[in-house]
Amino acid sequence: MITCFIRYEIDPFKKEAFAEYARNWGQAIPQNGADLIGYFGPHEGSATTAYGVYNIESLAAYEAYRARLAADPRGRDNYESARREGFILKEDRIFLKNVSAPHAKLVLP
């Protein structure tokens, strides 16, 4: 299992457009075969940094998933909306492997 981290630089005046984009991925990503952890938008600190994070089995599974996502009507509409509205200024993608698992159970004070 690998985790895809997408770092976005977004237009700070179009945060709501990015949030709508993220909500759409909240439906399309799981329906096309990736385990979505979530999309995270600016809250405190930077007004231009956002993230999308999901798990997928392998890079080969990722390639098949991307093809399904591009063919999905919601996926196509979301890509087109981002292009048309211009709220994403930059996008970087990296794949990482969780090397700290297994984790201890959370202990609350």
PDB file of N, CA and C in Angstrom:
ATOM      1  N   MET A   1       0.851  -1.174   0.000  1.00  0.00           N
ATOM      2  CA  MET A   1       0.000   0.000   0.000  1.00  0.00           C
ATOM      3  C   MET A   1       0.899   1.241   0.000  1.00  0.00           C
ATOM      4  N   ILE A   2       0.547   2.194  -0.867  1.00  0.00           N
ATOM      5  CA  ILE A   2       1.255   3.473  -0.895  1.00  0.00           C
ATOM      6  C   ILE A   2       0.231   4.589  -0.713  1.00  0.00           C
ATOM      7  N   THR A   3       0.708   5.734  -0.268  1.00  0.00           N
ATOM      8  CA  THR A   3      -0.159   6.891  -0.053  1.00  0.00           C
ATOM      9  C   THR A   3       0.277   8.010  -0.970  1.00  0.00           C
ATOM     10  N   CYS A   4      -0.690   8.563  -1.688  1.00  0.00           N
ATOM     11  CA  CYS A   4      -0.439   9.696  -2.571  1.00  0.00           C
ATOM     12  C   CYS A   4      -0.764  10.973  -1.813  1.00  0.00           C
ATOM     13  N   PHE A   5       0.204  11.858  -1.736  1.00  0.00           N
ATOM     14  CA  PHE A   5       0.020  13.175  -1.141  1.00  0.00           C
ATOM     15  C   PHE A   5       0.077  14.188  -2.281  1.00  0.00           C
ATOM     16  N   ILE A   6      -0.991  14.957  -2.443  1.00  0.00           N
ATOM     17  CA  ILE A   6      -1.017  16.000  -3.457  1.00  0.00           C
ATOM     18  C   ILE A   6      -0.981  17.339  -2.728  1.00  0.00           C
ATOM     19  N   ARG A   7       0.037  18.135  -3.026  1.00  0.00           N
ATOM     20  CA  ARG A   7       0.144  19.474  -2.433  1.00  0.00           C
ATOM     21  C   ARG A   7      -0.304  20.473  -3.485  1.00  0.00           C
ATOM     22  N   TYR A   8      -1.282  21.282  -3.114  1.00  0.00           N
ATOM     23  CA  TYR A   8      -1.811  22.295  -4.006  1.00  0.00           C
ATOM     24  C   TYR A   8      -1.411  23.683  -3.535  1.00  0.00           C
ATOM     25  N   GLU A   9      -1.105  24.545  -4.478  1.00  0.00           N
ATOM     26  CA  GLU A   9      -1.055  25.974  -4.214  1.00  0.00           C
ATOM     27  C   GLU A   9      -2.315  26.516  -4.869  1.00  0.00           C
ATOM     28  N   ILE A  10      -3.178  27.132  -4.055  1.00  0.00           N
ATOM     29  CA  ILE A  10      -4.461  27.608  -4.566  1.00  0.00           C
ATOM     30  C   ILE A  10      -4.558  29.125  -4.465  1.00  0.00           C
ATOM     31  N   ASP A  11      -5.435  29.680  -5.268  1.00  0.00           N
ATOM     32  CA  ASP A  11      -5.730  31.112  -5.224  1.00  0.00           C
ATOM     33  C   ASP A  11      -6.452  31.389  -3.904  1.00  0.00           C
ATOM     34  N   PRO A  12      -5.899  32.256  -3.038  1.00  0.00           N
ATOM     35  CA  PRO A  12      -6.522  32.485  -1.730  1.00  0.00           C
ATOM     36  C   PRO A  12      -7.907  33.119  -1.817  1.00  0.00           C
ATOM     37  N   PHE A  13      -8.242  33.696  -2.953  1.00  0.00           N
ATOM     38  CA  PHE A  13      -9.555  34.304  -3.122  1.00  0.00           C
ATOM     39  C   PHE A  13     -10.567  33.330  -3.716  1.00  0.00           C
ATOM     40  N   LYS A  14     -10.124  32.096  -3.956  1.00  0.00           N
ATOM     41  CA  LYS A  14     -11.007  31.076  -4.526  1.00  0.00           C
ATOM     42  C   LYS A  14     -11.012  29.804  -3.674  1.00  0.00           C
ATOM     43  N   LYS A  15     -10.906  29.987  -2.350  1.00  0.00           N
ATOM     44  CA  LYS A  15     -10.877  28.832  -1.451  1.00  0.00           C
ATOM     45  C   LYS A  15     -12.169  28.023  -1.517  1.00  0.00           C
ATOM     46  N   GLU A  16     -13.310  28.685  -1.682  1.00  0.00           N
ATOM     47  CA  GLU A  16     -14.580  27.954  -1.752  1.00  0.00           C
ATOM     48  C   GLU A  16     -14.658  27.116  -3.025  1.00  0.00           C
ATOM     49  N   ALA A  17     -14.099  27.615  -4.120  1.00  0.00           N
ATOM     50  CA  ALA A  17     -14.072  26.822  -5.362  1.00  0.00           C
ATOM     51  C   ALA A  17     -13.234  25.565  -5.148  1.00  0.00           C
ATOM     52  N   PHE A  18     -12.100  25.697  -4.431  1.00  0.00           N
ATOM     53  CA  PHE A  18     -11.294  24.518  -4.126  1.00  0.00           C
ATOM     54  C   PHE A  18     -12.060  23.558  -3.220  1.00  0.00           C
ATOM     55  N   ALA A  19     -12.795  24.089  -2.255  1.00  0.00           N
ATOM     56  CA  ALA A  19     -13.563  23.230  -1.342  1.00  0.00           C
ATOM     57  C   ALA A  19     -14.617  22.432  -2.118  1.00  0.00           C
ATOM     58  N   GLU A  20     -15.259  23.042  -3.090  1.00  0.00           N
ATOM     59  CA  GLU A  20     -16.233  22.328  -3.925  1.00  0.00           C
ATOM     60  C   GLU A  20     -15.538  21.232  -4.734  1.00  0.00           C
ATOM     61  N   TYR A  21     -14.380  21.548  -5.276  1.00  0.00           N
ATOM     62  CA  TYR A  21     -13.538  20.591  -6.006  1.00  0.00           C
ATOM     63  C   TYR A  21     -13.223  19.399  -5.095  1.00  0.00           C
ATOM     64  N   ALA A  22     -12.844  19.677  -3.861  1.00  0.00           N
ATOM     65  CA  ALA A  22     -12.510  18.629  -2.896  1.00  0.00           C
ATOM     66  C   ALA A  22     -13.728  17.761  -2.580  1.00  0.00           C
ATOM     67  N   ARG A  23     -14.886  18.376  -2.380  1.00  0.00           N
ATOM     68  CA  ARG A  23     -16.105  17.606  -2.099  1.00  0.00           C
ATOM     69  C   ARG A  23     -16.447  16.682  -3.272  1.00  0.00           C
ATOM     70  N   ASN A  24     -16.248  17.171  -4.490  1.00  0.00           N
ATOM     71  CA  ASN A  24     -16.497  16.314  -5.661  1.00  0.00           C
ATOM     72  C   ASN A  24     -15.555  15.116  -5.677  1.00  0.00           C
ATOM     73  N   TRP A  25     -14.276  15.332  -5.338  1.00  0.00           N
ATOM     74  CA  TRP A  25     -13.340  14.209  -5.268  1.00  0.00           C
ATOM     75  C   TRP A  25     -13.736  13.267  -4.143  1.00  0.00           C
ATOM     76  N   GLY A  26     -14.371  13.791  -3.101  1.00  0.00           N
ATOM     77  CA  GLY A  26     -14.829  12.948  -2.002  1.00  0.00           C
ATOM     78  C   GLY A  26     -15.795  11.860  -2.457  1.00  0.00           C
ATOM     79  N   GLN A  27     -16.461  12.086  -3.565  1.00  0.00           N
ATOM     80  CA  GLN A  27     -17.347  11.101  -4.156  1.00  0.00           C
ATOM     81  C   GLN A  27     -16.630  10.287  -5.234  1.00  0.00           C
ATOM     82  N   ALA A  28     -15.938  10.960  -6.132  1.00  0.00           N
ATOM     83  CA  ALA A  28     -15.365  10.303  -7.315  1.00  0.00           C
ATOM     84  C   ALA A  28     -14.169   9.412  -6.995  1.00  0.00           C
ATOM     85  N   ILE A  29     -13.315   9.820  -6.094  1.00  0.00           N
ATOM     86  CA  ILE A  29     -12.100   9.044  -5.815  1.00  0.00           C
ATOM     87  C   ILE A  29     -12.437   7.653  -5.265  1.00  0.00           C
ATOM     88  N   PRO A  30     -13.252   7.542  -4.204  1.00  0.00           N
ATOM     89  CA  PRO A  30     -13.582   6.192  -3.715  1.00  0.00           C
ATOM     90  C   PRO A  30     -14.338   5.353  -4.746  1.00  0.00           C
ATOM     91  N   GLN A  31     -15.187   5.991  -5.541  1.00  0.00           N
ATOM     92  CA  GLN A  31     -15.963   5.252  -6.540  1.00  0.00           C
ATOM     93  C   GLN A  31     -15.099   4.723  -7.676  1.00  0.00           C
ATOM     94  N   ASN A  32     -13.883   5.222  -7.782  1.00  0.00           N
ATOM     95  CA  ASN A  32     -12.989   4.780  -8.854  1.00  0.00           C
ATOM     96  C   ASN A  32     -11.799   3.979  -8.352  1.00  0.00           C
ATOM     97  N   GLY A  33     -11.810   3.593  -7.058  1.00  0.00           N
ATOM     98  CA  GLY A  33     -10.860   2.605  -6.586  1.00  0.00           C
ATOM     99  C   GLY A  33      -9.726   3.032  -5.683  1.00  0.00           C
ATOM    100  N   ALA A  34      -9.732   4.273  -5.200  1.00  0.00           N
ATOM    101  CA  ALA A  34      -8.693   4.674  -4.240  1.00  0.00           C
ATOM    102  C   ALA A  34      -9.346   4.917  -2.878  1.00  0.00           C
ATOM    103  N   ASP A  35      -8.589   4.691  -1.822  1.00  0.00           N
ATOM    104  CA  ASP A  35      -9.059   4.876  -0.451  1.00  0.00           C
ATOM    105  C   ASP A  35      -8.747   6.307  -0.031  1.00  0.00           C
ATOM    106  N   LEU A  36      -9.728   7.186  -0.159  1.00  0.00           N
ATOM    107  CA  LEU A  36      -9.518   8.609   0.136  1.00  0.00           C
ATOM    108  C   LEU A  36      -9.412   8.845   1.630  1.00  0.00           C
ATOM    109  N   ILE A  37      -8.320   9.457   2.053  1.00  0.00           N
ATOM    110  CA  ILE A  37      -8.166   9.890   3.437  1.00  0.00           C
ATOM    111  C   ILE A  37      -8.837  11.244   3.591  1.00  0.00           C
ATOM    112  N   GLY A  38      -8.602  12.146   2.630  1.00  0.00           N
ATOM    113  CA  GLY A  38      -9.305  13.420   2.661  1.00  0.00           C
ATOM    114  C   GLY A  38      -8.595  14.502   1.878  1.00  0.00           C
ATOM    115  N   TYR A  39      -9.325  15.583   1.695  1.00  0.00           N
ATOM    116  CA  TYR A  39      -8.795  16.829   1.136  1.00  0.00           C
ATOM    117  C   TYR A  39      -8.796  17.839   2.258  1.00  0.00           C
ATOM    118  N   PHE A  40      -7.732  18.604   2.338  1.00  0.00           N
ATOM    119  CA  PHE A  40      -7.538  19.534   3.437  1.00  0.00           C
ATOM    120  C   PHE A  40      -7.250  20.911   2.875  1.00  0.00           C
ATOM    121  N   GLY A  41      -8.081  21.886   3.252  1.00  0.00           N
ATOM    122  CA  GLY A  41      -7.917  23.247   2.761  1.00  0.00           C
ATOM    123  C   GLY A  41      -7.409  24.172   3.849  1.00  0.00           C
ATOM    124  N   PRO A  42      -7.047  25.381   3.465  1.00  0.00           N
ATOM    125  CA  PRO A  42      -6.512  26.353   4.423  1.00  0.00           C
ATOM    126  C   PRO A  42      -7.476  26.607   5.584  1.00  0.00           C
ATOM    127  N   HIS A  43      -6.893  26.682   6.763  1.00  0.00           N
ATOM    128  CA  HIS A  43      -7.667  27.010   7.968  1.00  0.00           C
ATOM    129  C   HIS A  43      -6.946  28.079   8.779  1.00  0.00           C
ATOM    130  N   GLU A  44      -5.711  27.811   9.104  1.00  0.00           N
ATOM    131  CA  GLU A  44      -4.890  28.745   9.883  1.00  0.00           C
ATOM    132  C   GLU A  44      -3.496  28.721   9.297  1.00  0.00           C
ATOM    133  N   GLY A  45      -2.856  29.853   9.240  1.00  0.00           N
ATOM    134  CA  GLY A  45      -1.516  29.919   8.647  1.00  0.00           C
ATOM    135  C   GLY A  45      -1.631  30.269   7.182  1.00  0.00           C
ATOM    136  N   SER A  46      -1.073  29.443   6.329  1.00  0.00           N
ATOM    137  CA  SER A  46      -1.081  29.703   4.892  1.00  0.00           C
ATOM    138  C   SER A  46      -2.505  29.723   4.340  1.00  0.00           C
ATOM    139  N   ALA A  47      -2.789  30.689   3.508  1.00  0.00           N
ATOM    140  CA  ALA A  47      -4.091  30.777   2.840  1.00  0.00           C
ATOM    141  C   ALA A  47      -4.034  30.167   1.449  1.00  0.00           C
ATOM    142  N   THR A  48      -2.875  29.614   1.080  1.00  0.00           N
ATOM    143  CA  THR A  48      -2.701  29.128  -0.290  1.00  0.00           C
ATOM    144  C   THR A  48      -2.319  27.652  -0.382  1.00  0.00           C
ATOM    145  N   THR A  49      -2.140  26.963   0.740  1.00  0.00           N
ATOM    146  CA  THR A  49      -1.697  25.573   0.724  1.00  0.00           C
ATOM    147  C   THR A  49      -2.849  24.643   1.074  1.00  0.00           C
ATOM    148  N   ALA A  50      -3.039  23.610   0.251  1.00  0.00           N
ATOM    149  CA  ALA A  50      -4.060  22.590   0.491  1.00  0.00           C
ATOM    150  C   ALA A  50      -3.475  21.231   0.122  1.00  0.00           C
ATOM    151  N   TYR A  51      -4.102  20.166   0.617  1.00  0.00           N
ATOM    152  CA  TYR A  51      -3.619  18.810   0.363  1.00  0.00           C
ATOM    153  C   TYR A  51      -4.772  17.874   0.033  1.00  0.00           C
ATOM    154  N   GLY A  52      -4.481  16.879  -0.774  1.00  0.00           N
ATOM    155  CA  GLY A  52      -5.343  15.737  -1.002  1.00  0.00           C
ATOM    156  C   GLY A  52      -4.519  14.498  -0.688  1.00  0.00           C
ATOM    157  N   VAL A  53      -5.121  13.526   0.019  1.00  0.00           N
ATOM    158  CA  VAL A  53      -4.371  12.342   0.458  1.00  0.00           C
ATOM    159  C   VAL A  53      -5.231  11.095   0.275  1.00  0.00           C
ATOM    160  N   TYR A  54      -4.669  10.099  -0.402  1.00  0.00           N
ATOM    161  CA  TYR A  54      -5.381   8.829  -0.543  1.00  0.00           C
ATOM    162  C   TYR A  54      -4.400   7.674  -0.641  1.00  0.00           C
ATOM    163  N   ASN A  55      -4.907   6.488  -0.293  1.00  0.00           N
ATOM    164  CA  ASN A  55      -4.126   5.252  -0.371  1.00  0.00           C
ATOM    165  C   ASN A  55      -4.509   4.491  -1.633  1.00  0.00           C
ATOM    166  N   ILE A  56      -3.520   3.786  -2.176  1.00  0.00           N
ATOM    167  CA  ILE A  56      -3.750   2.921  -3.331  1.00  0.00           C
ATOM    168  C   ILE A  56      -2.750   1.767  -3.249  1.00  0.00           C
ATOM    169  N   GLU A  57      -3.107   0.644  -3.838  1.00  0.00           N
ATOM    170  CA  GLU A  57      -2.297  -0.564  -3.707  1.00  0.00           C
ATOM    171  C   GLU A  57      -0.875  -0.436  -4.249  1.00  0.00           C
ATOM    172  N   SER A  58      -0.721   0.154  -5.427  1.00  0.00           N
ATOM    173  CA  SER A  58       0.588   0.194  -6.080  1.00  0.00           C
ATOM    174  C   SER A  58       0.573   1.266  -7.166  1.00  0.00           C
ATOM    175  N   LEU A  59       1.727   1.518  -7.761  1.00  0.00           N
ATOM    176  CA  LEU A  59       1.777   2.467  -8.876  1.00  0.00           C
ATOM    177  C   LEU A  59       1.016   1.931 -10.088  1.00  0.00           C
ATOM    178  N   ALA A  60       1.028   0.634 -10.296  1.00  0.00           N
ATOM    179  CA  ALA A  60       0.246   0.050 -11.393  1.00  0.00           C
ATOM    180  C   ALA A  60      -1.248   0.262 -11.143  1.00  0.00           C
ATOM    181  N   ALA A  61      -1.696   0.052  -9.905  1.00  0.00           N
ATOM    182  CA  ALA A  61      -3.102   0.294  -9.555  1.00  0.00           C
ATOM    183  C   ALA A  61      -3.439   1.777  -9.710  1.00  0.00           C
ATOM    184  N   TYR A  62      -2.479   2.631  -9.411  1.00  0.00           N
ATOM    185  CA  TYR A  62      -2.671   4.073  -9.569  1.00  0.00           C
ATOM    186  C   TYR A  62      -2.931   4.436 -11.031  1.00  0.00           C
ATOM    187  N   GLU A  63      -2.167   3.850 -11.943  1.00  0.00           N
ATOM    188  CA  GLU A  63      -2.340   4.152 -13.368  1.00  0.00           C
ATOM    189  C   GLU A  63      -3.741   3.740 -13.843  1.00  0.00           C
ATOM    190  N   ALA A  64      -4.202   2.568 -13.427  1.00  0.00           N
ATOM    191  CA  ALA A  64      -5.543   2.114 -13.799  1.00  0.00           C
ATOM    192  C   ALA A  64      -6.611   3.008 -13.169  1.00  0.00           C
ATOM    193  N   TYR A  65      -6.405   3.392 -11.915  1.00  0.00           N
ATOM    194  CA  TYR A  65      -7.329   4.292 -11.209  1.00  0.00           C
ATOM    195  C   TYR A  65      -7.423   5.636 -11.927  1.00  0.00           C
ATOM    196  N   ARG A  66      -6.292   6.193 -12.338  1.00  0.00           N
ATOM    197  CA  ARG A  66      -6.297   7.499 -13.027  1.00  0.00           C
ATOM    198  C   ARG A  66      -7.067   7.416 -14.343  1.00  0.00           C
ATOM    199  N   ALA A  67      -6.950   6.322 -15.049  1.00  0.00           N
ATOM    200  CA  ALA A  67      -7.699   6.141 -16.301  1.00  0.00           C
ATOM    201  C   ALA A  67      -9.202   6.089 -16.011  1.00  0.00           C
ATOM    202  N   ARG A  68      -9.595   5.358 -14.962  1.00  0.00           N
ATOM    203  CA  ARG A  68     -11.015   5.299 -14.603  1.00  0.00           C
ATOM    204  C   ARG A  68     -11.525   6.675 -14.190  1.00  0.00           C
ATOM    205  N   LEU A  69     -10.723   7.400 -13.422  1.00  0.00           N
ATOM    206  CA  LEU A  69     -11.117   8.728 -12.946  1.00  0.00           C
ATOM    207  C   LEU A  69     -11.287   9.702 -14.108  1.00  0.00           C
ATOM    208  N   ALA A  70     -10.399   9.636 -15.084  1.00  0.00           N
ATOM    209  CA  ALA A  70     -10.487  10.518 -16.248  1.00  0.00           C
ATOM    210  C   ALA A  70     -11.717  10.198 -17.101  1.00  0.00           C
ATOM    211  N   ALA A  71     -12.181   8.946 -17.081  1.00  0.00           N
ATOM    212  CA  ALA A  71     -13.350   8.543 -17.857  1.00  0.00           C
ATOM    213  C   ALA A  71     -14.657   8.782 -17.100  1.00  0.00           C
ATOM    214  N   ASP A  72     -14.575   8.960 -15.803  1.00  0.00           N
ATOM    215  CA  ASP A  72     -15.750   9.164 -14.958  1.00  0.00           C
ATOM    216  C   ASP A  72     -16.335  10.561 -15.207  1.00  0.00           C
ATOM    217  N   PRO A  73     -17.648  10.687 -15.430  1.00  0.00           N
ATOM    218  CA  PRO A  73     -18.237  12.010 -15.685  1.00  0.00           C
ATOM    219  C   PRO A  73     -17.941  13.033 -14.581  1.00  0.00           C
ATOM    220  N   ARG A  74     -18.027  12.618 -13.319  1.00  0.00           N
ATOM    221  CA  ARG A  74     -17.746  13.553 -12.221  1.00  0.00           C
ATOM    222  C   ARG A  74     -16.272  13.947 -12.227  1.00  0.00           C
ATOM    223  N   GLY A  75     -15.395  12.990 -12.513  1.00  0.00           N
ATOM    224  CA  GLY A  75     -13.970  13.293 -12.596  1.00  0.00           C
ATOM    225  C   GLY A  75     -13.662  14.261 -13.721  1.00  0.00           C
ATOM    226  N   ARG A  76     -14.215  13.999 -14.903  1.00  0.00           N
ATOM    227  CA  ARG A  76     -14.002  14.909 -16.047  1.00  0.00           C
ATOM    228  C   ARG A  76     -14.513  16.304 -15.736  1.00  0.00           C
ATOM    229  N   ASP A  77     -15.714  16.393 -15.136  1.00  0.00           N
ATOM    230  CA  ASP A  77     -16.278  17.707 -14.789  1.00  0.00           C
ATOM    231  C   ASP A  77     -15.406  18.430 -13.776  1.00  0.00           C
ATOM    232  N   ASN A  78     -14.852  17.681 -12.829  1.00  0.00           N
ATOM    233  CA  ASN A  78     -14.020  18.311 -11.799  1.00  0.00           C
ATOM    234  C   ASN A  78     -12.710  18.832 -12.394  1.00  0.00           C
ATOM    235  N   TYR A  79     -12.070  18.032 -13.251  1.00  0.00           N
ATOM    236  CA  TYR A  79     -10.851  18.499 -13.925  1.00  0.00           C
ATOM    237  C   TYR A  79     -11.143  19.753 -14.740  1.00  0.00           C
ATOM    238  N   GLU A  80     -12.257  19.751 -15.467  1.00  0.00           N
ATOM    239  CA  GLU A  80     -12.616  20.885 -16.315  1.00  0.00           C
ATOM    240  C   GLU A  80     -12.921  22.131 -15.483  1.00  0.00           C
ATOM    241  N   SER A  81     -13.600  21.963 -14.376  1.00  0.00           N
ATOM    242  CA  SER A  81     -13.907  23.088 -13.487  1.00  0.00           C
ATOM    243  C   SER A  81     -12.626  23.732 -12.964  1.00  0.00           C
ATOM    244  N   ALA A  82     -11.680  22.912 -12.543  1.00  0.00           N
ATOM    245  CA  ALA A  82     -10.402  23.448 -12.038  1.00  0.00           C
ATOM    246  C   ALA A  82      -9.673  24.225 -13.126  1.00  0.00           C
ATOM    247  N   ARG A  83      -9.677  23.698 -14.345  1.00  0.00           N
ATOM    248  CA  ARG A  83      -9.016  24.385 -15.448  1.00  0.00           C
ATOM    249  C   ARG A  83      -9.719  25.704 -15.769  1.00  0.00           C
ATOM    250  N   ARG A  84     -11.041  25.647 -15.846  1.00  0.00           N
ATOM    251  CA  ARG A  84     -11.824  26.824 -16.225  1.00  0.00           C
ATOM    252  C   ARG A  84     -11.748  27.922 -15.156  1.00  0.00           C
ATOM    253  N   GLU A  85     -11.872  27.547 -13.883  1.00  0.00           N
ATOM    254  CA  GLU A  85     -11.918  28.514 -12.790  1.00  0.00           C
ATOM    255  C   GLU A  85     -10.538  28.994 -12.352  1.00  0.00           C
ATOM    256  N   GLY A  86      -9.503  28.209 -12.611  1.00  0.00           N
ATOM    257  CA  GLY A  86      -8.134  28.621 -12.316  1.00  0.00           C
ATOM    258  C   GLY A  86      -7.798  28.775 -10.842  1.00  0.00           C
ATOM    259  N   PHE A  87      -8.463  28.017  -9.969  1.00  0.00           N
ATOM    260  CA  PHE A  87      -8.176  28.153  -8.538  1.00  0.00           C
ATOM    261  C   PHE A  87      -6.956  27.354  -8.104  1.00  0.00           C
ATOM    262  N   ILE A  88      -6.491  26.404  -8.919  1.00  0.00           N
ATOM    263  CA  ILE A  88      -5.258  25.670  -8.613  1.00  0.00           C
ATOM    264  C   ILE A  88      -4.123  26.322  -9.378  1.00  0.00           C
ATOM    265  N   LEU A  89      -3.162  26.860  -8.634  1.00  0.00           N
ATOM    266  CA  LEU A  89      -2.026  27.534  -9.240  1.00  0.00           C
ATOM    267  C   LEU A  89      -0.858  26.581  -9.477  1.00  0.00           C
ATOM    268  N   LYS A  90      -0.751  25.563  -8.610  1.00  0.00           N
ATOM    269  CA  LYS A  90       0.345  24.598  -8.711  1.00  0.00           C
ATOM    270  C   LYS A  90      -0.098  23.314  -8.013  1.00  0.00           C
ATOM    271  N   GLU A  91       0.371  22.192  -8.542  1.00  0.00           N
ATOM    272  CA  GLU A  91       0.008  20.887  -7.983  1.00  0.00           C
ATOM    273  C   GLU A  91       1.232  19.984  -8.014  1.00  0.00           C
ATOM    274  N   ASP A  92       1.602  19.434  -6.874  1.00  0.00           N
ATOM    275  CA  ASP A  92       2.725  18.498  -6.769  1.00  0.00           C
ATOM    276  C   ASP A  92       2.212  17.210  -6.142  1.00  0.00           C
ATOM    277  N   ARG A  93       2.672  16.081  -6.672  1.00  0.00           N
ATOM    278  CA  ARG A  93       2.208  14.769  -6.227  1.00  0.00           C
ATOM    279  C   ARG A  93       3.426  13.943  -5.817  1.00  0.00           C
ATOM    280  N   ILE A  94       3.299  13.261  -4.677  1.00  0.00           N
ATOM    281  CA  ILE A  94       4.362  12.373  -4.210  1.00  0.00           C
ATOM    282  C   ILE A  94       3.710  11.124  -3.621  1.00  0.00           C
ATOM    283  N   PHE A  95       4.377   9.988  -3.785  1.00  0.00           N
ATOM    284  CA  PHE A  95       3.890   8.719  -3.241  1.00  0.00           C
ATOM    285  C   PHE A  95       4.827   8.299  -2.122  1.00  0.00           C
ATOM    286  N   LEU A  96       4.247   8.024  -0.964  1.00  0.00           N
ATOM    287  CA  LEU A  96       5.033   7.628   0.207  1.00  0.00           C
ATOM    288  C   LEU A  96       4.478   6.333   0.776  1.00  0.00           C
ATOM    289  N   LYS A  97       5.312   5.660   1.537  1.00  0.00           N
ATOM    290  CA  LYS A  97       4.938   4.406   2.199  1.00  0.00           C
ATOM    291  C   LYS A  97       4.978   4.644   3.699  1.00  0.00           C
ATOM    292  N   ASN A  98       3.963   4.177   4.409  1.00  0.00           N
ATOM    293  CA  ASN A  98       3.926   4.324   5.865  1.00  0.00           C
ATOM    294  C   ASN A  98       4.957   3.382   6.479  1.00  0.00           C
ATOM    295  N   VAL A  99       5.977   3.953   7.086  1.00  0.00           N
ATOM    296  CA  VAL A  99       7.045   3.139   7.666  1.00  0.00           C
ATOM    297  C   VAL A  99       6.991   3.104   9.197  1.00  0.00           C
ATOM    298  N   SER A 100       5.992   3.749   9.806  1.00  0.00           N
ATOM    299  CA  SER A 100       5.898   3.766  11.258  1.00  0.00           C
ATOM    300  C   SER A 100       4.882   2.766  11.812  1.00  0.00           C
ATOM    301  N   ALA A 101       4.093   2.141  10.960  1.00  0.00           N
ATOM    302  CA  ALA A 101       3.056   1.199  11.426  1.00  0.00           C
ATOM    303  C   ALA A 101       3.698  -0.114  11.863  1.00  0.00           C
ATOM    304  N   PRO A 102       3.106  -0.838  12.781  1.00  0.00           N
ATOM    305  CA  PRO A 102       1.827  -0.562  13.421  1.00  0.00           C
ATOM    306  C   PRO A 102       1.963   0.463  14.554  1.00  0.00           C
ATOM    307  N   HIS A 103       0.916   1.213  14.768  1.00  0.00           N
ATOM    308  CA  HIS A 103       0.922   2.265  15.778  1.00  0.00           C
ATOM    309  C   HIS A 103       0.262   1.768  17.066  1.00  0.00           C
ATOM    310  N   ALA A 104       0.647   2.384  18.163  1.00  0.00           N
ATOM    311  CA  ALA A 104      -0.003   2.086  19.442  1.00  0.00           C
ATOM    312  C   ALA A 104      -1.411   2.684  19.444  1.00  0.00           C
ATOM    313  N   LYS A 105      -2.254   2.179  20.309  1.00  0.00           N
ATOM    314  CA  LYS A 105      -3.592   2.741  20.458  1.00  0.00           C
ATOM    315  C   LYS A 105      -3.486   4.118  21.084  1.00  0.00           C
ATOM    316  N   LEU A 106      -4.372   5.017  20.665  1.00  0.00           N
ATOM    317  CA  LEU A 106      -4.419   6.376  21.207  1.00  0.00           C
ATOM    318  C   LEU A 106      -4.788   6.336  22.678  1.00  0.00           C
ATOM    319  N   VAL A 107      -4.018   7.040  23.503  1.00  0.00           N
ATOM    320  CA  VAL A 107      -4.308   7.165  24.923  1.00  0.00           C
ATOM    321  C   VAL A 107      -4.626   8.617  25.199  1.00  0.00           C
ATOM    322  N   LEU A 108      -5.820   8.875  25.676  1.00  0.00           N
ATOM    323  CA  LEU A 108      -6.222  10.251  25.991  1.00  0.00           C
ATOM    324  C   LEU A 108      -5.848  10.578  27.422  1.00  0.00           C
ATOM    325  N   PRO A 109      -5.361  11.785  27.668  1.00  0.00           N
ATOM    326  CA  PRO A 109      -4.983  12.163  29.051  1.00  0.00           C
ATOM    327  C   PRO A 109      -6.182  12.280  29.971  1.00  0.00           C
TER     328      PRO A 109
END
